[in-house]
Every structure is written in structure tokens, then in C-alpha cells.
Amino acid sequence: MATIDGLPPLREVIARHGLSARKSLGQNFLLDLNLTAKIARMAGDLSHSDVLEIGPGPGGLTRGLLAEGARRVLAVEKDDRCLPALSEIAGAYPGRLEVLNADALAIDPLAHLTPPIRIVANLPYNVGTELLVRWLTPPAWPPVWTSLTLMFQKEVAERIVARPGSKAYGRLAILAQWRCDARIVLTLPPEAFTPPPKIHSAVVHLTALPEPRHPADPKVLARVVAAAFNQRRKMLRASLKGVAPEIEARLAEAGIDPTARAEEIGLEGFCALARAVAAAADAT
């Protein structure tokens, strides 16, 4: 990869700019440029898309995205120590890389991008889940992005693709699978990173569906799911008691056993319950 873009190896870049990873920022750097290029390819054809990258660090994945033909990359980096290294990459790809020194949770980076948009990132561990939920719950659907290719802790990735009845099944699985096709496309060992984390990591690819798999009001569904899995060991009639009056009647309307537990109910069942709860609220 370094011979393609004419830039030095990442270890040299990190040493020259003093870019030791900071635990407080959830940083773990991927140094293998062949691997970052592979992750970029998993996002699909980038030649006609703008790409949003969160937490580029020294720019390994950024270089992969640009080398694989991304039309334009917006890299949002909170750590200003990384800016000189990212500036060097921008110089190697004139007009194709914009670096925004900002907190991804505090801005709307999509205002800087032109659709179609793909989001590709080795997400900082401390904000990854919150960003994913934001991207999955926009006010309107389809979203402005066409796909998400994101690296998480393996445990989080497994929660995104989990099936009903499994220990990993919960809120993330429902939010992701309601509106997207989601699959794990790559698993990485700790030693792939600097510094090596204590856990394995995994890349999840999510493709936005034209419309949700089952009809439901997003806010009602989110409220029902959050309440159900907040007390997942309890029967649904107990864990959902505060969600709506006469919750057992709403469960019956949705065809759900009130004594069932949250992890036993599939996506279709939760959407049916959300519709029943919304209809009851409209009737009062």
C-alpha cells in the first residue's frame, strides 16, 4: 500500500508524529495496510460514493479507502495529534480527503457529504455503539447512507447479528435487523492492533433496506424494545408494565405469550407489539 500512495509505513508515521494510542479515546490502531485495504473493499464499490470515516487515527483505513477508489472521504478525528499525519494523506490525494477535527457525537458530519454515502470506520470503542444506534434511528428511512462497514469489539458485533433465543440477542439486533441486512464479514485477533486490546474485534457490514421489514412506529418500537431488554430475565408482562396500560391485552393482540421473555420474541413479534401499543395510545 505504501508503494501505491507513496506514503511511509504506518509504524514510521506513528513514531514520527508521536501517536501513541490513548485509552481515554478508545484508540487501537490497525497498522497492516493490506488489512485496511481489505476492509475498504468489504464496503463495496466506493468509486461513486462519499465515505464518512470516524476516528481515522494515523490514517491506515483512510489510505485504504482512498486507494480503493473512494470518490471522497470525510475523516472526523477528535485527537488533534493525528492531524499532521492525516494532512500528509490529503496531500497525496488532492481534493479527495477532508479532515474534520471534531467530536463525532457533537456534530452532523453528513452535512459535509454528498449522497450516495457509505460509512466505513474502525470505531473508537467508547463511542461505537452510540454512533451505530444514531445511524440506525434517523427520523426518516431510507437513511442518507447506503451501507455501514464498521469495526467493533467482537461481542458487540455478535449482538448486532444475533438471532432470537441467543444470549447476544437484544436491542442492537432488533434495531439493526429491522431496517438492514447485517452480517459479520471479518474477525480480527488482538495482535492485529497497536496496542493489542484484550478482546477480538469484528467488522460488520450493514446494508440499508428500502423500507423496514415490518411496519412499526420507530419511537414506539424503540421504547418497547428498551423496556423489554432492560429487564430481560423477567416475563414480558412484568418488564413492559410501564410501557402501556393493559399491557397483557396488548401482548395478546400481538400474539405474544405474556409469560415469555424478551430474548424469545423475534423481530416480527416486537413490531406487532409496537403497533398494538401505538393503536391503544391513539384510541385513548
PDB file of C-alpha atoms in Angstrom:
ATOM      1  CA  MET A   1       0.000   0.000   0.000  1.00  0.00           C
ATOM      2  CA  ALA A   2       2.804   2.440   0.833  1.00  0.00           C
ATOM      3  CA  THR A   3       4.188   1.991  -2.682  1.00  0.00           C
ATOM      4  CA  ILE A   4       0.749   2.838  -4.134  1.00  0.00           C
ATOM      5  CA  ASP A   5       0.269   6.134  -2.343  1.00  0.00           C
ATOM      6  CA  GLY A   6       3.929   6.993  -1.884  1.00  0.00           C
ATOM      7  CA  LEU A   7       3.453   7.454   1.852  1.00  0.00           C
ATOM      8  CA  PRO A   8       5.615   5.800   4.521  1.00  0.00           C
ATOM      9  CA  PRO A   9       4.582   2.729   6.539  1.00  0.00           C
ATOM     10  CA  LEU A  10       2.213   3.415   9.426  1.00  0.00           C
ATOM     11  CA  ARG A  11       4.725   2.436  12.107  1.00  0.00           C
ATOM     12  CA  GLU A  12       7.043   5.141  10.777  1.00  0.00           C
ATOM     13  CA  VAL A  13       4.177   7.667  10.682  1.00  0.00           C
ATOM     14  CA  ILE A  14       3.188   6.862  14.271  1.00  0.00           C
ATOM     15  CA  ALA A  15       6.773   7.120  15.520  1.00  0.00           C
ATOM     16  CA  ARG A  16       7.460  10.372  13.678  1.00  0.00           C
ATOM     17  CA  HIS A  17       4.328  12.086  14.996  1.00  0.00           C
ATOM     18  CA  GLY A  18       4.372  10.533  18.482  1.00  0.00           C
ATOM     19  CA  LEU A  19       0.959   8.948  18.038  1.00  0.00           C
ATOM     20  CA  SER A  20       0.757   6.525  20.934  1.00  0.00           C
ATOM     21  CA  ALA A  21      -2.825   5.245  21.198  1.00  0.00           C
ATOM     22  CA  ARG A  22      -4.833   6.770  24.034  1.00  0.00           C
ATOM     23  CA  LYS A  23      -7.109   4.537  26.077  1.00  0.00           C
ATOM     24  CA  SER A  24      -9.240   7.543  27.033  1.00  0.00           C
ATOM     25  CA  LEU A  25     -10.166   7.962  23.362  1.00  0.00           C
ATOM     26  CA  GLY A  26     -10.785   4.246  22.787  1.00  0.00           C
ATOM     27  CA  GLN A  27      -7.897   4.128  20.304  1.00  0.00           C
ATOM     28  CA  ASN A  28      -6.410   0.934  18.864  1.00  0.00           C
ATOM     29  CA  PHE A  29      -4.533   1.424  15.607  1.00  0.00           C
ATOM     30  CA  LEU A  30      -4.547  -1.006  12.664  1.00  0.00           C
ATOM     31  CA  LEU A  31      -1.075  -0.922  11.114  1.00  0.00           C
ATOM     32  CA  ASP A  32      -1.380  -3.532   8.346  1.00  0.00           C
ATOM     33  CA  LEU A  33      -2.211  -1.581   5.190  1.00  0.00           C
ATOM     34  CA  ASN A  34      -3.155  -4.758   3.336  1.00  0.00           C
ATOM     35  CA  LEU A  35      -5.746  -5.360   6.042  1.00  0.00           C
ATOM     36  CA  THR A  36      -7.126  -1.820   5.944  1.00  0.00           C
ATOM     37  CA  ALA A  37      -7.449  -2.095   2.153  1.00  0.00           C
ATOM     38  CA  LYS A  38      -9.330  -5.389   2.613  1.00  0.00           C
ATOM     39  CA  ILE A  39     -11.780  -3.696   4.994  1.00  0.00           C
ATOM     40  CA  ALA A  40     -12.254  -0.892   2.464  1.00  0.00           C
ATOM     41  CA  ARG A  41     -13.095  -3.438  -0.246  1.00  0.00           C
ATOM     42  CA  MET A  42     -15.719  -5.012   2.026  1.00  0.00           C
ATOM     43  CA  ALA A  43     -17.631  -1.732   1.874  1.00  0.00           C
ATOM     44  CA  GLY A  44     -18.307  -2.349  -1.832  1.00  0.00           C
ATOM     45  CA  ASP A  45     -17.635  -0.153  -4.852  1.00  0.00           C
ATOM     46  CA  LEU A  46     -16.573   3.215  -3.441  1.00  0.00           C
ATOM     47  CA  SER A  47     -15.925   4.995  -6.732  1.00  0.00           C
ATOM     48  CA  HIS A  48     -19.339   6.669  -6.836  1.00  0.00           C
ATOM     49  CA  SER A  49     -19.730   7.316  -3.098  1.00  0.00           C
ATOM     50  CA  ASP A  50     -18.612   9.777  -0.481  1.00  0.00           C
ATOM     51  CA  VAL A  51     -17.291   7.982   2.599  1.00  0.00           C
ATOM     52  CA  LEU A  52     -17.584   9.021   6.230  1.00  0.00           C
ATOM     53  CA  GLU A  53     -14.828   7.704   8.499  1.00  0.00           C
ATOM     54  CA  ILE A  54     -14.904   8.227  12.265  1.00  0.00           C
ATOM     55  CA  GLY A  55     -11.682   8.083  14.281  1.00  0.00           C
ATOM     56  CA  PRO A  56      -9.109   7.624  11.499  1.00  0.00           C
ATOM     57  CA  GLY A  57      -6.140   7.974  13.872  1.00  0.00           C
ATOM     58  CA  PRO A  58      -2.923   7.893  11.832  1.00  0.00           C
ATOM     59  CA  GLY A  59      -4.931   7.119   8.685  1.00  0.00           C
ATOM     60  CA  GLY A  60      -4.455   3.439   7.902  1.00  0.00           C
ATOM     61  CA  LEU A  61      -8.072   2.832   6.908  1.00  0.00           C
ATOM     62  CA  THR A  62      -8.209   6.299   5.320  1.00  0.00           C
ATOM     63  CA  ARG A  63      -5.419   5.295   2.971  1.00  0.00           C
ATOM     64  CA  GLY A  64      -7.195   2.035   2.211  1.00  0.00           C
ATOM     65  CA  LEU A  65     -10.434   3.850   1.330  1.00  0.00           C
ATOM     66  CA  LEU A  66      -8.689   6.323  -0.956  1.00  0.00           C
ATOM     67  CA  ALA A  67      -6.508   3.699  -2.625  1.00  0.00           C
ATOM     68  CA  GLU A  68      -9.607   1.574  -3.263  1.00  0.00           C
ATOM     69  CA  GLY A  69     -11.159   4.469  -5.162  1.00  0.00           C
ATOM     70  CA  ALA A  70     -13.454   6.325  -2.752  1.00  0.00           C
ATOM     71  CA  ARG A  71     -14.821   9.382  -4.526  1.00  0.00           C
ATOM     72  CA  ARG A  72     -14.231  11.488  -1.429  1.00  0.00           C
ATOM     73  CA  VAL A  73     -13.544  10.786   2.261  1.00  0.00           C
ATOM     74  CA  LEU A  74     -14.576  12.878   5.254  1.00  0.00           C
ATOM     75  CA  ALA A  75     -12.431  11.796   8.215  1.00  0.00           C
ATOM     76  CA  VAL A  76     -13.670  13.008  11.608  1.00  0.00           C
ATOM     77  CA  GLU A  77     -10.881  12.913  14.198  1.00  0.00           C
ATOM     78  CA  LYS A  78     -11.130  14.230  17.760  1.00  0.00           C
ATOM     79  CA  ASP A  79      -7.429  13.800  18.562  1.00  0.00           C
ATOM     80  CA  ASP A  80      -5.566  16.789  17.109  1.00  0.00           C
ATOM     81  CA  ARG A  81      -2.247  14.913  17.412  1.00  0.00           C
ATOM     82  CA  CYS A  82      -3.350  12.922  14.338  1.00  0.00           C
ATOM     83  CA  LEU A  83      -3.974  15.948  12.130  1.00  0.00           C
ATOM     84  CA  PRO A  84      -0.440  16.290  10.681  1.00  0.00           C
ATOM     85  CA  ALA A  85      -0.412  12.633   9.590  1.00  0.00           C
ATOM     86  CA  LEU A  86      -3.872  12.980   8.036  1.00  0.00           C
ATOM     87  CA  SER A  87      -2.760  16.180   6.302  1.00  0.00           C
ATOM     88  CA  GLU A  88       0.025  14.233   4.595  1.00  0.00           C
ATOM     89  CA  ILE A  89      -2.563  11.784   3.252  1.00  0.00           C
ATOM     90  CA  ALA A  90      -4.706  14.662   1.991  1.00  0.00           C
ATOM     91  CA  GLY A  91      -1.667  15.944   0.118  1.00  0.00           C
ATOM     92  CA  ALA A  92      -1.220  12.571  -1.586  1.00  0.00           C
ATOM     93  CA  TYR A  93      -4.881  12.548  -2.696  1.00  0.00           C
ATOM     94  CA  PRO A  94      -5.617  16.162  -3.705  1.00  0.00           C
ATOM     95  CA  GLY A  95      -9.265  17.152  -3.320  1.00  0.00           C
ATOM     96  CA  ARG A  96     -10.403  13.733  -2.089  1.00  0.00           C
ATOM     97  CA  LEU A  97      -9.834  13.903   1.685  1.00  0.00           C
ATOM     98  CA  GLU A  98     -11.361  16.384   4.117  1.00  0.00           C
ATOM     99  CA  VAL A  99     -10.335  16.126   7.765  1.00  0.00           C
ATOM    100  CA  LEU A 100     -12.678  17.462  10.430  1.00  0.00           C
ATOM    101  CA  ASN A 101     -11.132  17.945  13.884  1.00  0.00           C
ATOM    102  CA  ALA A 102     -14.256  17.335  15.965  1.00  0.00           C
ATOM    103  CA  ASP A 103     -16.148  15.027  18.289  1.00  0.00           C
ATOM    104  CA  ALA A 104     -18.314  12.760  16.106  1.00  0.00           C
ATOM    105  CA  LEU A 105     -21.047  12.795  18.758  1.00  0.00           C
ATOM    106  CA  ALA A 106     -21.284  16.583  18.738  1.00  0.00           C
ATOM    107  CA  ILE A 107     -21.581  17.365  15.015  1.00  0.00           C
ATOM    108  CA  ASP A 108     -23.530  16.397  11.914  1.00  0.00           C
ATOM    109  CA  PRO A 109     -20.770  15.182   9.585  1.00  0.00           C
ATOM    110  CA  LEU A 110     -23.329  14.136   6.967  1.00  0.00           C
ATOM    111  CA  ALA A 111     -23.860  17.850   6.253  1.00  0.00           C
ATOM    112  CA  HIS A 112     -20.368  17.777   4.680  1.00  0.00           C
ATOM    113  CA  LEU A 113     -21.092  14.848   2.345  1.00  0.00           C
ATOM    114  CA  THR A 114     -22.894  14.278  -0.958  1.00  0.00           C
ATOM    115  CA  PRO A 115     -25.019  11.120  -1.443  1.00  0.00           C
ATOM    116  CA  PRO A 116     -24.618   8.306  -2.068  1.00  0.00           C
ATOM    117  CA  ILE A 117     -22.798   7.936   1.239  1.00  0.00           C
ATOM    118  CA  ARG A 118     -21.118   4.924   2.796  1.00  0.00           C
ATOM    119  CA  ILE A 119     -19.867   4.899   6.378  1.00  0.00           C
ATOM    120  CA  VAL A 120     -16.665   2.928   6.996  1.00  0.00           C
ATOM    121  CA  ALA A 121     -14.812   3.078  10.287  1.00  0.00           C
ATOM    122  CA  ASN A 122     -12.673   1.359  12.874  1.00  0.00           C
ATOM    123  CA  LEU A 123     -14.856   2.936  15.548  1.00  0.00           C
ATOM    124  CA  PRO A 124     -13.359   4.079  18.854  1.00  0.00           C
ATOM    125  CA  TYR A 125     -14.559   1.515  21.402  1.00  0.00           C
ATOM    126  CA  ASN A 126     -16.044   4.112  23.736  1.00  0.00           C
ATOM    127  CA  VAL A 127     -18.484   5.643  21.212  1.00  0.00           C
ATOM    128  CA  GLY A 128     -19.095   2.875  18.677  1.00  0.00           C
ATOM    129  CA  THR A 129     -22.445   1.615  19.962  1.00  0.00           C
ATOM    130  CA  GLU A 130     -23.898   5.091  20.420  1.00  0.00           C
ATOM    131  CA  LEU A 131     -22.946   6.092  16.877  1.00  0.00           C
ATOM    132  CA  LEU A 132     -24.446   2.889  15.461  1.00  0.00           C
ATOM    133  CA  VAL A 133     -27.772   3.496  17.212  1.00  0.00           C
ATOM    134  CA  ARG A 134     -27.866   7.050  15.851  1.00  0.00           C
ATOM    135  CA  TRP A 135     -27.264   5.813  12.302  1.00  0.00           C
ATOM    136  CA  LEU A 136     -29.974   3.149  12.674  1.00  0.00           C
ATOM    137  CA  THR A 137     -32.620   5.510  14.063  1.00  0.00           C
ATOM    138  CA  PRO A 138     -32.854   8.593  11.808  1.00  0.00           C
ATOM    139  CA  PRO A 139     -36.233  10.373  11.612  1.00  0.00           C
ATOM    140  CA  ALA A 140     -36.757   9.227   8.001  1.00  0.00           C
ATOM    141  CA  TRP A 141     -35.971   5.980   6.196  1.00  0.00           C
ATOM    142  CA  PRO A 142     -34.210   5.092   3.910  1.00  0.00           C
ATOM    143  CA  PRO A 143     -31.292   6.920   5.555  1.00  0.00           C
ATOM    144  CA  VAL A 144     -28.782   9.157   3.802  1.00  0.00           C
ATOM    145  CA  TRP A 145     -26.237   6.318   3.912  1.00  0.00           C
ATOM    146  CA  THR A 146     -26.415   3.167   1.797  1.00  0.00           C
ATOM    147  CA  SER A 147     -24.187   0.952   3.933  1.00  0.00           C
ATOM    148  CA  LEU A 148     -22.216   0.787   7.170  1.00  0.00           C
ATOM    149  CA  THR A 149     -18.949  -1.152   7.378  1.00  0.00           C
ATOM    150  CA  LEU A 150     -17.876  -0.880  10.992  1.00  0.00           C
ATOM    151  CA  MET A 151     -15.366  -2.475  13.313  1.00  0.00           C
ATOM    152  CA  PHE A 152     -16.482  -3.272  16.869  1.00  0.00           C
ATOM    153  CA  GLN A 153     -15.455  -5.457  19.740  1.00  0.00           C
ATOM    154  CA  LYS A 154     -16.434  -8.965  18.639  1.00  0.00           C
ATOM    155  CA  GLU A 155     -19.003  -9.174  21.441  1.00  0.00           C
ATOM    156  CA  VAL A 156     -20.787  -6.069  20.126  1.00  0.00           C
ATOM    157  CA  ALA A 157     -20.660  -7.366  16.545  1.00  0.00           C
ATOM    158  CA  GLU A 158     -22.272 -10.615  17.656  1.00  0.00           C
ATOM    159  CA  ARG A 159     -25.063  -8.665  19.349  1.00  0.00           C
ATOM    160  CA  ILE A 160     -25.807  -6.871  16.062  1.00  0.00           C
ATOM    161  CA  VAL A 161     -26.303 -10.112  14.089  1.00  0.00           C
ATOM    162  CA  ALA A 162     -27.747 -12.244  16.927  1.00  0.00           C
ATOM    163  CA  ARG A 163     -30.857 -14.404  16.488  1.00  0.00           C
ATOM    164  CA  PRO A 164     -33.785 -14.780  18.920  1.00  0.00           C
ATOM    165  CA  GLY A 165     -33.110 -17.172  21.780  1.00  0.00           C
ATOM    166  CA  SER A 166     -29.385 -16.458  21.952  1.00  0.00           C
ATOM    167  CA  LYS A 167     -27.691 -14.686  24.860  1.00  0.00           C
ATOM    168  CA  ALA A 168     -26.443 -11.970  22.496  1.00  0.00           C
ATOM    169  CA  TYR A 169     -29.928 -11.165  21.185  1.00  0.00           C
ATOM    170  CA  GLY A 170     -31.245  -7.787  22.267  1.00  0.00           C
ATOM    171  CA  ARG A 171     -31.849  -4.165  21.377  1.00  0.00           C
ATOM    172  CA  LEU A 172     -28.984  -3.845  18.880  1.00  0.00           C
ATOM    173  CA  ALA A 173     -30.089  -6.920  16.934  1.00  0.00           C
ATOM    174  CA  ILE A 174     -33.643  -5.638  16.595  1.00  0.00           C
ATOM    175  CA  LEU A 175     -32.688  -2.085  15.610  1.00  0.00           C
ATOM    176  CA  ALA A 176     -30.158  -3.342  13.059  1.00  0.00           C
ATOM    177  CA  GLN A 177     -32.169  -6.174  11.553  1.00  0.00           C
ATOM    178  CA  TRP A 178     -35.429  -4.236  11.376  1.00  0.00           C
ATOM    179  CA  ARG A 179     -34.062  -1.886   8.724  1.00  0.00           C
ATOM    180  CA  CYS A 180     -30.867  -3.550   7.455  1.00  0.00           C
ATOM    181  CA  ASP A 181     -29.213  -6.717   6.285  1.00  0.00           C
ATOM    182  CA  ALA A 182     -26.374  -7.266   8.769  1.00  0.00           C
ATOM    183  CA  ARG A 183     -23.505  -9.747   8.692  1.00  0.00           C
ATOM    184  CA  ILE A 184     -20.048 -10.178  10.175  1.00  0.00           C
ATOM    185  CA  VAL A 185     -17.524 -10.112   7.330  1.00  0.00           C
ATOM    186  CA  LEU A 186     -14.192 -10.283   9.168  1.00  0.00           C
ATOM    187  CA  THR A 187     -12.861 -11.221  12.609  1.00  0.00           C
ATOM    188  CA  LEU A 188      -9.545  -9.841  13.848  1.00  0.00           C
ATOM    189  CA  PRO A 189      -7.296 -11.024  16.690  1.00  0.00           C
ATOM    190  CA  PRO A 190      -5.890  -8.608  19.288  1.00  0.00           C
ATOM    191  CA  GLU A 191      -2.410  -8.741  17.780  1.00  0.00           C
ATOM    192  CA  ALA A 192      -3.684  -7.026  14.614  1.00  0.00           C
ATOM    193  CA  PHE A 193      -3.789  -3.775  16.593  1.00  0.00           C
ATOM    194  CA  THR A 194      -1.404  -1.441  18.371  1.00  0.00           C
ATOM    195  CA  PRO A 195      -1.730  -1.598  21.298  1.00  0.00           C
ATOM    196  CA  PRO A 196      -3.400  -5.039  21.262  1.00  0.00           C
ATOM    197  CA  PRO A 197      -6.785  -4.915  23.027  1.00  0.00           C
ATOM    198  CA  LYS A 198      -7.800  -7.698  25.395  1.00  0.00           C
ATOM    199  CA  ILE A 199     -10.563  -8.893  23.083  1.00  0.00           C
ATOM    200  CA  HIS A 200     -11.094  -9.914  19.461  1.00  0.00           C
ATOM    201  CA  SER A 201     -12.653  -7.440  17.039  1.00  0.00           C
ATOM    202  CA  ALA A 202     -15.019  -7.935  14.118  1.00  0.00           C
ATOM    203  CA  VAL A 203     -16.163  -5.978  11.078  1.00  0.00           C
ATOM    204  CA  VAL A 204     -19.919  -5.812  10.489  1.00  0.00           C
ATOM    205  CA  HIS A 205     -21.399  -4.810   7.139  1.00  0.00           C
ATOM    206  CA  LEU A 206     -24.941  -3.417   7.222  1.00  0.00           C
ATOM    207  CA  THR A 207     -26.887  -2.603   4.059  1.00  0.00           C
ATOM    208  CA  ALA A 208     -29.896  -0.306   4.397  1.00  0.00           C
ATOM    209  CA  LEU A 209     -33.175  -1.853   3.231  1.00  0.00           C
ATOM    210  CA  PRO A 210     -35.536   0.284   1.114  1.00  0.00           C
ATOM    211  CA  GLU A 211     -38.085   0.006   3.920  1.00  0.00           C
ATOM    212  CA  PRO A 212     -38.275  -1.761   7.307  1.00  0.00           C
ATOM    213  CA  ARG A 213     -39.009  -5.498   7.339  1.00  0.00           C
ATOM    214  CA  HIS A 214     -42.238  -4.974   9.303  1.00  0.00           C
ATOM    215  CA  PRO A 215     -44.331  -1.849   9.880  1.00  0.00           C
ATOM    216  CA  ALA A 216     -43.896  -0.130  13.250  1.00  0.00           C
ATOM    217  CA  ASP A 217     -43.526   3.365  14.667  1.00  0.00           C
ATOM    218  CA  PRO A 218     -39.773   3.784  15.289  1.00  0.00           C
ATOM    219  CA  LYS A 219     -40.168   5.621  18.596  1.00  0.00           C
ATOM    220  CA  VAL A 220     -42.704   3.138  19.959  1.00  0.00           C
ATOM    221  CA  LEU A 221     -40.631   0.161  18.847  1.00  0.00           C
ATOM    222  CA  ALA A 222     -37.504   1.631  20.449  1.00  0.00           C
ATOM    223  CA  ARG A 223     -39.387   2.232  23.720  1.00  0.00           C
ATOM    224  CA  VAL A 224     -40.871  -1.271  23.807  1.00  0.00           C
ATOM    225  CA  VAL A 225     -37.565  -2.960  22.986  1.00  0.00           C
ATOM    226  CA  ALA A 226     -35.586  -0.898  25.514  1.00  0.00           C
ATOM    227  CA  ALA A 227     -38.049  -1.752  28.303  1.00  0.00           C
ATOM    228  CA  ALA A 228     -38.195  -5.439  27.379  1.00  0.00           C
ATOM    229  CA  PHE A 229     -34.430  -5.963  27.371  1.00  0.00           C
ATOM    230  CA  ASN A 230     -33.735  -3.728  30.335  1.00  0.00           C
ATOM    231  CA  GLN A 231     -35.234  -6.492  32.460  1.00  0.00           C
ATOM    232  CA  ARG A 232     -34.686  -9.424  30.127  1.00  0.00           C
ATOM    233  CA  ARG A 233     -34.939 -12.064  32.857  1.00  0.00           C
ATOM    234  CA  LYS A 234     -38.476 -11.037  33.705  1.00  0.00           C
ATOM    235  CA  MET A 235     -41.641 -12.100  31.899  1.00  0.00           C
ATOM    236  CA  LEU A 236     -42.781  -9.538  29.359  1.00  0.00           C
ATOM    237  CA  ARG A 237     -45.949  -8.713  31.277  1.00  0.00           C
ATOM    238  CA  ALA A 238     -43.692  -7.539  34.119  1.00  0.00           C
ATOM    239  CA  SER A 239     -40.868  -5.876  32.172  1.00  0.00           C
ATOM    240  CA  LEU A 240     -43.338  -3.965  29.957  1.00  0.00           C
ATOM    241  CA  LYS A 241     -45.731  -2.962  32.721  1.00  0.00           C
ATOM    242  CA  GLY A 242     -44.847   0.723  32.452  1.00  0.00           C
ATOM    243  CA  VAL A 243     -44.853   0.892  28.645  1.00  0.00           C
ATOM    244  CA  ALA A 244     -48.626   0.944  28.132  1.00  0.00           C
ATOM    245  CA  PRO A 245     -51.832   0.351  30.112  1.00  0.00           C
ATOM    246  CA  GLU A 246     -53.273  -3.150  29.987  1.00  0.00           C
ATOM    247  CA  ILE A 247     -50.017  -4.499  28.615  1.00  0.00           C
ATOM    248  CA  GLU A 248     -51.262  -8.100  28.750  1.00  0.00           C
ATOM    249  CA  ALA A 249     -54.041  -7.150  26.340  1.00  0.00           C
ATOM    250  CA  ARG A 250     -51.512  -5.529  24.015  1.00  0.00           C
ATOM    251  CA  LEU A 251     -49.327  -8.653  24.150  1.00  0.00           C
ATOM    252  CA  ALA A 252     -52.350 -10.804  23.331  1.00  0.00           C
ATOM    253  CA  GLU A 253     -53.184  -8.587  20.338  1.00  0.00           C
ATOM    254  CA  ALA A 254     -49.643  -9.110  19.071  1.00  0.00           C
ATOM    255  CA  GLY A 255     -49.919 -12.871  19.540  1.00  0.00           C
ATOM    256  CA  ILE A 256     -47.250 -12.920  22.253  1.00  0.00           C
ATOM    257  CA  ASP A 257     -47.357 -15.055  25.391  1.00  0.00           C
ATOM    258  CA  PRO A 258     -47.245 -12.629  28.372  1.00  0.00           C
ATOM    259  CA  THR A 259     -45.054 -15.113  30.263  1.00  0.00           C
ATOM    260  CA  ALA A 260     -42.405 -15.110  27.520  1.00  0.00           C
ATOM    261  CA  ARG A 261     -39.101 -13.315  27.981  1.00  0.00           C
ATOM    262  CA  ALA A 262     -37.633 -10.696  25.675  1.00  0.00           C
ATOM    263  CA  GLU A 263     -34.949 -12.898  24.113  1.00  0.00           C
ATOM    264  CA  GLU A 264     -37.632 -15.361  22.967  1.00  0.00           C
ATOM    265  CA  ILE A 265     -39.512 -12.833  20.825  1.00  0.00           C
ATOM    266  CA  GLY A 266     -38.454 -12.232  17.259  1.00  0.00           C
ATOM    267  CA  LEU A 267     -38.410  -9.016  15.281  1.00  0.00           C
ATOM    268  CA  GLU A 268     -41.876  -9.573  13.797  1.00  0.00           C
ATOM    269  CA  GLY A 269     -43.331 -10.061  17.273  1.00  0.00           C
ATOM    270  CA  PHE A 270     -41.798  -6.866  18.639  1.00  0.00           C
ATOM    271  CA  CYS A 271     -43.071  -4.900  15.617  1.00  0.00           C
ATOM    272  CA  ALA A 272     -46.579  -6.329  16.130  1.00  0.00           C
ATOM    273  CA  LEU A 273     -46.418  -5.341  19.803  1.00  0.00           C
ATOM    274  CA  ALA A 274     -45.276  -1.809  18.886  1.00  0.00           C
ATOM    275  CA  ARG A 275     -48.270  -1.496  16.551  1.00  0.00           C
ATOM    276  CA  ALA A 276     -50.639  -2.690  19.288  1.00  0.00           C
ATOM    277  CA  VAL A 277     -49.205  -0.230  21.803  1.00  0.00           C
ATOM    278  CA  ALA A 278     -49.415   2.639  19.289  1.00  0.00           C
ATOM    279  CA  ALA A 279     -53.010   1.771  18.343  1.00  0.00           C
ATOM    280  CA  ALA A 280     -54.043   1.704  22.009  1.00  0.00           C
ATOM    281  CA  ALA A 281     -52.459   5.112  22.577  1.00  0.00           C
ATOM    282  CA  ASP A 282     -54.264   6.557  19.552  1.00  0.00           C
ATOM    283  CA  ALA A 283     -57.583   5.205  20.833  1.00  0.00           C
ATOM    284  CA  THR A 284     -57.317   6.997  24.186  1.00  0.00           C
TER     285      THR A 284
END
